[in-house]
Short mmCIF file of C-alpha atoms in Angstrom, two decimals:
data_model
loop_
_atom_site.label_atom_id
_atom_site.label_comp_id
_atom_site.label_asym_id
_atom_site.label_seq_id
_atom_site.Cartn_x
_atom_site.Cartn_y
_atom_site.Cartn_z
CA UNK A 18 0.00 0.00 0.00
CA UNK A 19 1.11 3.62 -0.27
CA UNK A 20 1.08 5.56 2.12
CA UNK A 21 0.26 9.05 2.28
CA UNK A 22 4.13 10.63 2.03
CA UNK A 23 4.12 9.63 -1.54
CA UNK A 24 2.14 12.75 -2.55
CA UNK A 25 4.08 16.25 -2.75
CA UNK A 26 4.11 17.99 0.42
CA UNK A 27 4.62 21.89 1.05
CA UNK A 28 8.06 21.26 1.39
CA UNK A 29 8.87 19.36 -1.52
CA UNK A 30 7.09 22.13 -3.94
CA UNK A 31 9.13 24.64 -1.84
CA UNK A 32 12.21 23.14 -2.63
CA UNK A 33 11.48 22.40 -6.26
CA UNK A 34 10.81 25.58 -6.74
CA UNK A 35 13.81 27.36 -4.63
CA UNK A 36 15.82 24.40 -7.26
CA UNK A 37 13.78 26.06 -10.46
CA UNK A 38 14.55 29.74 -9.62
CA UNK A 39 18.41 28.56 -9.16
CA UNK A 40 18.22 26.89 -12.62
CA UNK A 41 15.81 29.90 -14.09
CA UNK A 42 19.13 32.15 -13.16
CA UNK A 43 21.26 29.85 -14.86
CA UNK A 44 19.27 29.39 -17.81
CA UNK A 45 19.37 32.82 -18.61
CA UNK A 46 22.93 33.41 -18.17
CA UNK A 47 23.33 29.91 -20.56
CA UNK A 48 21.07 32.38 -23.23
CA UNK A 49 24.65 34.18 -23.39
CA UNK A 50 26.92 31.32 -23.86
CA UNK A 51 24.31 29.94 -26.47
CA UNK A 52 23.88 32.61 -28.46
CA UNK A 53 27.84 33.25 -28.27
CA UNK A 54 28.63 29.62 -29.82
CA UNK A 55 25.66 29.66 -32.67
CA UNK A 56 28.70 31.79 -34.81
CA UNK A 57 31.33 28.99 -34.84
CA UNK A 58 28.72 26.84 -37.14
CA UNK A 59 27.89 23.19 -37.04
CA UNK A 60 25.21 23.37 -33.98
CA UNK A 61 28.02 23.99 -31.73
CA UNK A 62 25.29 25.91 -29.78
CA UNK A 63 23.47 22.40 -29.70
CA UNK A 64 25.31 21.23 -27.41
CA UNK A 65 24.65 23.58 -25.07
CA UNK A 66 21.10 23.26 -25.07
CA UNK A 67 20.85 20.22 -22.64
CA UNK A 68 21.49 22.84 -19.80
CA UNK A 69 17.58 23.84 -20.31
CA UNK A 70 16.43 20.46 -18.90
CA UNK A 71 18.95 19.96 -16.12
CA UNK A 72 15.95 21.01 -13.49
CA UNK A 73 13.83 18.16 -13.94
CA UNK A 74 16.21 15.94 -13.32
CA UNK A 75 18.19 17.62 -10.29
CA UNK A 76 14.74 18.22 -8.68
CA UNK A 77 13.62 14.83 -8.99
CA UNK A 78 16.69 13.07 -7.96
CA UNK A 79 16.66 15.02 -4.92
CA UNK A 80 12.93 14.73 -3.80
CA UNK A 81 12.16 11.68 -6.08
CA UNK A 82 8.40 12.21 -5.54
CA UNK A 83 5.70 12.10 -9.20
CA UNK A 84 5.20 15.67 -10.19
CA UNK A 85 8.67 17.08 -9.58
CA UNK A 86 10.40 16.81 -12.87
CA UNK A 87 7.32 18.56 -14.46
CA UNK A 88 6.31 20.92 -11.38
CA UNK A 89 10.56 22.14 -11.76
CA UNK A 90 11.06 22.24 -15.61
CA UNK A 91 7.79 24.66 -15.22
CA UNK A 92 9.01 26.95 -12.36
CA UNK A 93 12.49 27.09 -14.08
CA UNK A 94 11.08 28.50 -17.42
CA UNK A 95 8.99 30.59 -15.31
CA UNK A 96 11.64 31.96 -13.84
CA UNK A 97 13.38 32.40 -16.92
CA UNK A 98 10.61 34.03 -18.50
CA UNK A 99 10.16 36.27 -15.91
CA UNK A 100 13.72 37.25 -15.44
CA UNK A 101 13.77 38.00 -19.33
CA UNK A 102 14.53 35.32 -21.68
CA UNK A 103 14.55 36.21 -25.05
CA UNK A 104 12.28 33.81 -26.43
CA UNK A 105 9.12 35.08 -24.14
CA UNK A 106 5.96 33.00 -23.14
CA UNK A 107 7.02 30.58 -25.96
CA UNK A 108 9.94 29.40 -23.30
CA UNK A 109 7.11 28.35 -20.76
CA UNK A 110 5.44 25.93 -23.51
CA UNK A 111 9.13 24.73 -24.13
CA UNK A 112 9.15 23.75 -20.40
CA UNK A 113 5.91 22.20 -20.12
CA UNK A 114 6.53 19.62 -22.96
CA UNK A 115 10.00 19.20 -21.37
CA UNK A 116 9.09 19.00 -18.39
CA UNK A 117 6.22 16.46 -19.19
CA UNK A 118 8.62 14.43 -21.26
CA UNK A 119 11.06 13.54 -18.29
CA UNK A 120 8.09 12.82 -16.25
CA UNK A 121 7.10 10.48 -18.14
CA UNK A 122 10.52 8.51 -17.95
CA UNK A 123 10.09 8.71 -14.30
CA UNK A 124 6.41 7.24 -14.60
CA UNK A 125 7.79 4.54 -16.66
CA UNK A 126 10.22 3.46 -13.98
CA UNK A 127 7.31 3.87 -11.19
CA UNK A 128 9.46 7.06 -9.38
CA UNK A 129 11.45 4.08 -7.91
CA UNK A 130 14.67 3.96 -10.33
CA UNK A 131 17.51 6.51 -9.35
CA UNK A 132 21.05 5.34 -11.66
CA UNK A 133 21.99 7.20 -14.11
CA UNK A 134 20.75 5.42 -16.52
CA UNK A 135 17.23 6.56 -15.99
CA UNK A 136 18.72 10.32 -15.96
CA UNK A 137 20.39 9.98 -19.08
CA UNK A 138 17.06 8.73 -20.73
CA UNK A 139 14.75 11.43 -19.06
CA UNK A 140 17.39 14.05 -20.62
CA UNK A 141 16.92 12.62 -24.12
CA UNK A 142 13.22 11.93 -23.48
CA UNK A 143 13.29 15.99 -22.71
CA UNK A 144 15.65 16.43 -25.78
CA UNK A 145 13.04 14.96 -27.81
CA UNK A 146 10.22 17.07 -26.16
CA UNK A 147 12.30 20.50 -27.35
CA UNK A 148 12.93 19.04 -30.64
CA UNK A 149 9.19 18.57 -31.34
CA UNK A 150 8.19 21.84 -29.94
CA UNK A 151 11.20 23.51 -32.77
CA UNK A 152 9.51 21.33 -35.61
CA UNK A 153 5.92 22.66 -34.27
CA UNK A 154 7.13 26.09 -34.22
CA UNK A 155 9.12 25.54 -37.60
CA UNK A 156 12.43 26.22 -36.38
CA UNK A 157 14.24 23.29 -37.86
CA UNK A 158 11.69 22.17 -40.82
CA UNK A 159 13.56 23.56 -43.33
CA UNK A 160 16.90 22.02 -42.11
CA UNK A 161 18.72 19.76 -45.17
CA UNK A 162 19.03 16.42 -43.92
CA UNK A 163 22.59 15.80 -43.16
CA UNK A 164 22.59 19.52 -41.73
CA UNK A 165 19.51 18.70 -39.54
CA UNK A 166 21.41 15.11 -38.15
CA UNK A 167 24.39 17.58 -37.24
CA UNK A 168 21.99 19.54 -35.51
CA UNK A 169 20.26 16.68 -33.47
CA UNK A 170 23.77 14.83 -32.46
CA UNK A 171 24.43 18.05 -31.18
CA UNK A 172 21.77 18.87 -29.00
CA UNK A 173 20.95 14.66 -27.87
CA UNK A 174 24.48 14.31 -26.84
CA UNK A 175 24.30 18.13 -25.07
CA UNK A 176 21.14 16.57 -23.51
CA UNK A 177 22.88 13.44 -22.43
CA UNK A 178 26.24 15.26 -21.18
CA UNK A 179 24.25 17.99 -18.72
CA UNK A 180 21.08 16.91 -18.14
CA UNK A 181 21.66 13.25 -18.01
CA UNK A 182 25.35 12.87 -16.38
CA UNK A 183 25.89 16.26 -14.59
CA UNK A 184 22.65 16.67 -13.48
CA UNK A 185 23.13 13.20 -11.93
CA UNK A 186 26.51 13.79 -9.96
CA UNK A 187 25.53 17.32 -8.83
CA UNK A 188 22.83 15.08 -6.80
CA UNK A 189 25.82 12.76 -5.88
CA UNK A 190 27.79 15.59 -5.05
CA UNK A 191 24.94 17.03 -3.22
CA UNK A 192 24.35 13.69 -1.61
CA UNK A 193 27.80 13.58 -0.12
CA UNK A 194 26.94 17.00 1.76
CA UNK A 195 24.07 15.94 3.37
CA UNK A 196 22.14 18.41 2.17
CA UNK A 197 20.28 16.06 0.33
CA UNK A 198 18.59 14.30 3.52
CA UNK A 199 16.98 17.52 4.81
CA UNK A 200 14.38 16.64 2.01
CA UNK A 201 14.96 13.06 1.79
CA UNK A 202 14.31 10.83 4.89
CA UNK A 203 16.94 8.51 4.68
CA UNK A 204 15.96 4.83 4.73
CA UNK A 205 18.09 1.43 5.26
CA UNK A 206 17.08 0.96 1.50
CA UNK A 207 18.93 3.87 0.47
CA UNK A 208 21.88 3.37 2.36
CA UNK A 209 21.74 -0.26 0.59
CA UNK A 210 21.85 1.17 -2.55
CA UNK A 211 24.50 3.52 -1.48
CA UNK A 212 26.51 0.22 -0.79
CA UNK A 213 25.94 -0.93 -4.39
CA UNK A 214 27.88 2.64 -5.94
#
């Protein structure tokens, strides 16, 4: 049976969404190095764009409660939004989808699968979600086809790189603080799996 600290409580929204501002911040500052790498050619600014779905997956490896993936992707482009980001109320659709598409990985895996291999496929489940959302909004339509494969090794392995394997560590690195268990009630299941690493 479940029991009733499965749901999101009023601390686990708080701290998803004190995570989202902190990524918000950084995803406008990433606008700059983005924008300063889409000169050099060959979707070199691709790879960058995996930073825009790190949230999700921080958030939920920390809390690792349904909802937070979706509920932090949301609050980040919020945030981003609101601080300014150059692409307006379009960026908070881009979160939604991206947000939903991590979740979704989560769901798959029942909220109860934490390696990083499950990371690395939410980041390229949220890859995919941006890459729909720039066909919808005809960003990359026109893109010849070995021009538009450039593009999309580019931003999957991007996706893979910061929102699969640094977003993962930072919680590992996070973990080994301890700051990680003011959210997380630590169980003998955990440290088990701690043993495993």
């Amino acid at each position: 049976m479940h029991n009733m600290t499965k749901g999101l409580k009023l601390t686990d929204i708080l701290v998803t969404i004190v995570i989202a501002i902190a990524f918000g911040i950084v995803y406008i500052l990433w606008g700059s190095v983005y924008y300063a790498l889409k000169p050099i050619g060959l979707h070199a600014d691709q790879f960058m764009y995996g930073m825009w779905f790190i949230a999700a997956n921080v958030a939920f490896f920390i809390i690792r409660k349904p909802g937070v993936a979706l509920l932090a992707e949301i609050a980040a482009a919020s945030g981003e939004f609101l601080l300014g980001s150059p692409w307006g109320l379009t960026v908070l659709l881009y979160g939604v989808v991206q947000g939903l598409f991590a979740e979704l990985v989560f769901m798959a895996f029942k909220y109860k699968r934490f390696h990083i291999s499950v990371a690395i496929l939410s980041a390229i489940a949220a890859c995919l979600g941006s890459v729909l959302m720039d066909f919808a909004y005809g960003e990359i339509g026109d893109l010849v086809a070995w021009n538009l494969t450039l593009f999309m090794i580019a931003r999957f392995l991007g996706s893979i790189l910061f929102a699969g394997v640094c977003a993962y560590y930072l919680v590992k690195v996070l973990e080994a603080t301890g700051v990680t268990n003011l959210v997380r009630p630590a169980s003998s299941k955990d440290y088990a799996e701690l043993d495993q690493k």
